[in-house]
Short mmCIF file of C-alpha atoms and ligand atoms in Angstrom, two decimals:
data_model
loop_
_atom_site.label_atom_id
_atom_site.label_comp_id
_atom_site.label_asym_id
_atom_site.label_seq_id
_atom_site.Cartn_x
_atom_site.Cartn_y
_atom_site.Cartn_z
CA UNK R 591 -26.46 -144.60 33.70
CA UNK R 592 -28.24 -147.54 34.81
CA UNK R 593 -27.65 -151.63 33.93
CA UNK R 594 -30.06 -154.07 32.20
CA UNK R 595 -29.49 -157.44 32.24
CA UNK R 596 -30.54 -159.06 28.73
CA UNK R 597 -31.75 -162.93 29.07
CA UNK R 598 -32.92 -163.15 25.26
CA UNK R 599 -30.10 -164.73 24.35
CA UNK R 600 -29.48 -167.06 27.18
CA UNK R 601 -26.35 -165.65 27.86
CA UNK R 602 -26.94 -162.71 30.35
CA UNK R 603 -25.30 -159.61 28.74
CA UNK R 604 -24.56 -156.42 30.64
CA UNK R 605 -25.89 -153.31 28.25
CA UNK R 606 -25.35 -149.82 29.24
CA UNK R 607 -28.19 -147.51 29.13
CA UNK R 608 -27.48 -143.81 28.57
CA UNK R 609 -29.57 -140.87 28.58
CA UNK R 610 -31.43 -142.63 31.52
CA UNK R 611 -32.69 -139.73 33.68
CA UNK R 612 -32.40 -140.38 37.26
CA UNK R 613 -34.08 -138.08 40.27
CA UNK R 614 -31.51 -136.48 41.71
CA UNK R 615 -32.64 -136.69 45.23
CA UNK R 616 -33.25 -140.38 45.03
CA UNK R 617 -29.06 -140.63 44.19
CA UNK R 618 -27.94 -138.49 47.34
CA UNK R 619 -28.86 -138.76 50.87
CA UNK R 620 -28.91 -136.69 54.00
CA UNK R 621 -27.48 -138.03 57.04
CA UNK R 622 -28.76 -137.42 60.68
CA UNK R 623 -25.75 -138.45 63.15
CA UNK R 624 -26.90 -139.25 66.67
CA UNK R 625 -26.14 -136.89 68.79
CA UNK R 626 -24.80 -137.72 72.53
CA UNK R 627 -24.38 -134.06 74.04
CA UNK R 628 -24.70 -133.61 77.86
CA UNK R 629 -23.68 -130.25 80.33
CA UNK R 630 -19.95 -131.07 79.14
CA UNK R 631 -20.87 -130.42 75.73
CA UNK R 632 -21.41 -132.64 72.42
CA UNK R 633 -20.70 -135.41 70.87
CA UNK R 634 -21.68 -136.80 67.59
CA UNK R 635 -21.30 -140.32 66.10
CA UNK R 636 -21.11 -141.34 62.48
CA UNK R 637 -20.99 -145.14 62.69
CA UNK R 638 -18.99 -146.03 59.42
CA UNK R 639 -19.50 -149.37 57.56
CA UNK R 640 -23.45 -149.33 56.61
CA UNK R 641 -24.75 -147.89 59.53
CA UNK R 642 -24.69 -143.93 59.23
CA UNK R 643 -21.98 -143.92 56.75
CA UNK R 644 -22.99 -146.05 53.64
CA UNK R 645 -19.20 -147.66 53.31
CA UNK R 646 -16.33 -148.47 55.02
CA UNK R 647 -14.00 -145.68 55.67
CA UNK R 648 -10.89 -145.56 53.60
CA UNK R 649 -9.75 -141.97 53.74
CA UNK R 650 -10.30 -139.16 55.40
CA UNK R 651 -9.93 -135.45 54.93
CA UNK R 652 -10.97 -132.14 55.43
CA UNK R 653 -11.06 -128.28 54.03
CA UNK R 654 -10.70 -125.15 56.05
CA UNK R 655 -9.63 -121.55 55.04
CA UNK R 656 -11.72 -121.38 51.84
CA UNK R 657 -13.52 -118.19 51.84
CA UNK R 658 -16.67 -117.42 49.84
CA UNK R 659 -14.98 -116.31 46.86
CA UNK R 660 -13.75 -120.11 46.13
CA UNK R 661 -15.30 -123.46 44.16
CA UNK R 662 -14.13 -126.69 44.83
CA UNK R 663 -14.55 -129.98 43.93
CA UNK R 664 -15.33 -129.92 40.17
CA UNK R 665 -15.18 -133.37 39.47
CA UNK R 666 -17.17 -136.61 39.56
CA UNK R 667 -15.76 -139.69 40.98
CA UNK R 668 -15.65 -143.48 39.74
CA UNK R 669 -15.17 -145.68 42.18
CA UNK R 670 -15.10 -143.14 45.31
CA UNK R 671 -17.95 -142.59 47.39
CA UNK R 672 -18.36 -139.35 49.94
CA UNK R 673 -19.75 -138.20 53.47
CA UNK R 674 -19.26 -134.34 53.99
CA UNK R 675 -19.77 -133.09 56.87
CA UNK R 676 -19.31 -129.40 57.92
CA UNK R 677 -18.09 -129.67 61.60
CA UNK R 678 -18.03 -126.14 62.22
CA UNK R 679 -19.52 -123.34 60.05
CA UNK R 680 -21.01 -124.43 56.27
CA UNK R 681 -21.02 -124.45 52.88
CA UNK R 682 -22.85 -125.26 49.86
CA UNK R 683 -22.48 -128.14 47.32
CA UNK R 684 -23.64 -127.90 43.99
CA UNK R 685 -24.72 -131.78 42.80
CA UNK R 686 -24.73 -132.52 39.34
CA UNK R 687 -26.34 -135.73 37.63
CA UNK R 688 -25.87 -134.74 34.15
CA UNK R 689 -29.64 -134.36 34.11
CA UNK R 690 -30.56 -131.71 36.64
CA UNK R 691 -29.00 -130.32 39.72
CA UNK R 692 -29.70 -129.80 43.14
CA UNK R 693 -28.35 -127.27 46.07
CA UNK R 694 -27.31 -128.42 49.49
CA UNK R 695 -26.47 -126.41 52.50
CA UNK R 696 -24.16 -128.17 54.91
CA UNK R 697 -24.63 -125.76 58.12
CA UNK R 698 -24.95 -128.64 61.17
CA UNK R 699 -22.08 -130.84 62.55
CA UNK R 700 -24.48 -133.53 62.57
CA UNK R 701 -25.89 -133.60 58.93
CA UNK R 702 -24.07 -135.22 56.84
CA UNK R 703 -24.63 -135.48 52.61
CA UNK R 704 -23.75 -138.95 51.20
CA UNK R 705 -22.42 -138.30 47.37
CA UNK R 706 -22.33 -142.07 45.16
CA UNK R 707 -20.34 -142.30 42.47
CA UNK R 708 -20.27 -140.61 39.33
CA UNK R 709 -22.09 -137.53 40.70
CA UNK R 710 -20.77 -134.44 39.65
CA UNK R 711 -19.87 -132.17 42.83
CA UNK R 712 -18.68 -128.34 43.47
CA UNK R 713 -18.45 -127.01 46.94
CA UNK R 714 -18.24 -123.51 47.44
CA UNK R 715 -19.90 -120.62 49.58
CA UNK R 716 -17.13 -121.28 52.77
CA UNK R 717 -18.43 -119.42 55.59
CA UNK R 718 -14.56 -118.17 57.63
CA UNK R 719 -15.24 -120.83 60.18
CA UNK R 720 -15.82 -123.77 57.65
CA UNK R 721 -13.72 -126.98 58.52
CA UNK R 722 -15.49 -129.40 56.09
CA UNK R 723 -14.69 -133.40 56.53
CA UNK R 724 -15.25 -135.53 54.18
CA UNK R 725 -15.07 -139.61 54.49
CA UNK R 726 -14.47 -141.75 51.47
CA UNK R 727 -14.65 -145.07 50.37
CA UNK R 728 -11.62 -145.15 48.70
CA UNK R 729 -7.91 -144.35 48.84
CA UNK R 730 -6.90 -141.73 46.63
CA UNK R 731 -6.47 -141.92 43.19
CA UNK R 732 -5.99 -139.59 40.87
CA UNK R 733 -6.96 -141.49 37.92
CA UNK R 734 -10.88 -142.10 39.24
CA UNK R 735 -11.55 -138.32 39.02
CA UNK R 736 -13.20 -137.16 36.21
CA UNK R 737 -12.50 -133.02 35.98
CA UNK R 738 -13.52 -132.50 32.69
CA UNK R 739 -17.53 -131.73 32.55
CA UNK R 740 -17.63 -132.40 29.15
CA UNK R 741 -15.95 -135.52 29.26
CA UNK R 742 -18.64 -136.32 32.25
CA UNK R 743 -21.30 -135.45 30.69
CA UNK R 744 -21.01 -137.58 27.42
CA UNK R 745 -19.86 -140.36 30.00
CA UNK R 746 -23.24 -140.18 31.75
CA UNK R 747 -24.85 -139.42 28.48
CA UNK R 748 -26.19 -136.46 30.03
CA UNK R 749 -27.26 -132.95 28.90
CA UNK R 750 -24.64 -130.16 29.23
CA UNK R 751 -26.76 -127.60 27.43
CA UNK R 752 -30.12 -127.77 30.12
CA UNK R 753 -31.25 -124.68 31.18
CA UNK R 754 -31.81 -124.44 35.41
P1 TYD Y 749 -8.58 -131.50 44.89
O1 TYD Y 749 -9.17 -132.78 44.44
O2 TYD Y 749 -8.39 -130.42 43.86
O3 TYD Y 749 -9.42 -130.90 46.08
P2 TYD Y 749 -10.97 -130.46 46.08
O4 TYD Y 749 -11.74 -131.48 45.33
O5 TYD Y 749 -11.35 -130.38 47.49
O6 TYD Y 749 -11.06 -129.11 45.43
O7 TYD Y 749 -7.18 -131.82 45.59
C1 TYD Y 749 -6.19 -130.84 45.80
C2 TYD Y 749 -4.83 -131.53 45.81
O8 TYD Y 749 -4.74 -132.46 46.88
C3 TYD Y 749 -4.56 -132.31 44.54
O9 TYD Y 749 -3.20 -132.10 44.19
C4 TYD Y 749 -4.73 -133.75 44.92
C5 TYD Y 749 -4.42 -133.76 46.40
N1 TYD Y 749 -5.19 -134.75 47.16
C6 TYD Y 749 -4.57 -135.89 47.64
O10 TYD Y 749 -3.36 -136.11 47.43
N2 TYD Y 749 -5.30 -136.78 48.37
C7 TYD Y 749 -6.63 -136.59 48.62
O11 TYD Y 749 -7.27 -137.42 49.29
C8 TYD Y 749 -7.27 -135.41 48.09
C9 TYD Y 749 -8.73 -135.16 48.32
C10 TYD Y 749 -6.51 -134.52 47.37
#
């Protein structure tokens, strides 16, 4: 979904654009967290507030004892963005544009995947040791998740029946 400003008219008008195919990998990001280990072991940093993270830190939480037989996530978010970080063991995430989608392994404490809004999102592939963090933007609220793909999909006029 993307804006365009219309000036035509002299009054400047907001218009939606659907079906406006975006590159997947220019909407999510991989983070690199400085690292400050020494002989006592490590320590990594994610400076919040537009520095490593992209936002200010709302919420936090984090996911442990999913094995590999379980997805998570399914669902797309409209005002909350994500960091996830897997701070022991990994996983995978599944992101979804409504276009095309793209596979992430999360296998390093210090990577870290930032996820905008109104990408869809499943994580899955838990290795036993998985404790996977994950910093928002937002407080929760039930009522900006979107869990129905269909629904997302016609929201960001995308393509449900693409073949990948
Ligand atoms: P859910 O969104 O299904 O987790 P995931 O996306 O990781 O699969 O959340 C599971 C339950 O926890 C659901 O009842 C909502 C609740 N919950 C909160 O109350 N606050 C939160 O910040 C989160 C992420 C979930």
């Amino acid at each position: 979904m993307r804006l365009l400003r219309k000036r035509d008219t002299g009054v400047c008008e907001i218009t939606i654009i659907r079906n406006c195919k975006m590159d997947i990998k220019d909407q999510y990001r991989i983070i690199e967290f400085g690292e400050y280990g020494d002989e006592r072991g490590n320590l990594v940093v994610a400076e919040c507030g537009g520095i490593d993270v992209p936002f200010t830190v709302k919420r936090v939480f984090y996911i442990y004892g999913s094995d590999d037989s379980v997805i998570r996530g399914r669902h797309a978010n409209r005002k909350s963005e994500f960091v996830l970080i897997n701070v022991s063991g990994s996983s995978k995430v599944k992101i979804d544009n409504g276009f095309e989608t793209d596979i992430v392994e999360l296998n390093r404490p210090r990577m870290g995947l930032y996820l905008p809004t109104m990408l869809w999102k499943d994580m899955y592939d838990f290795s036993p040791d998985s404790v996977l963090l994950v910093l928002c933007s937002e407080h929760y609220d039930g009522n900006e998740y979107i869990r129905d793909y269909d629904k997302y999909i016609e929201m960001v006029g995308g393509n449900k029946d693409r073949h990948e």
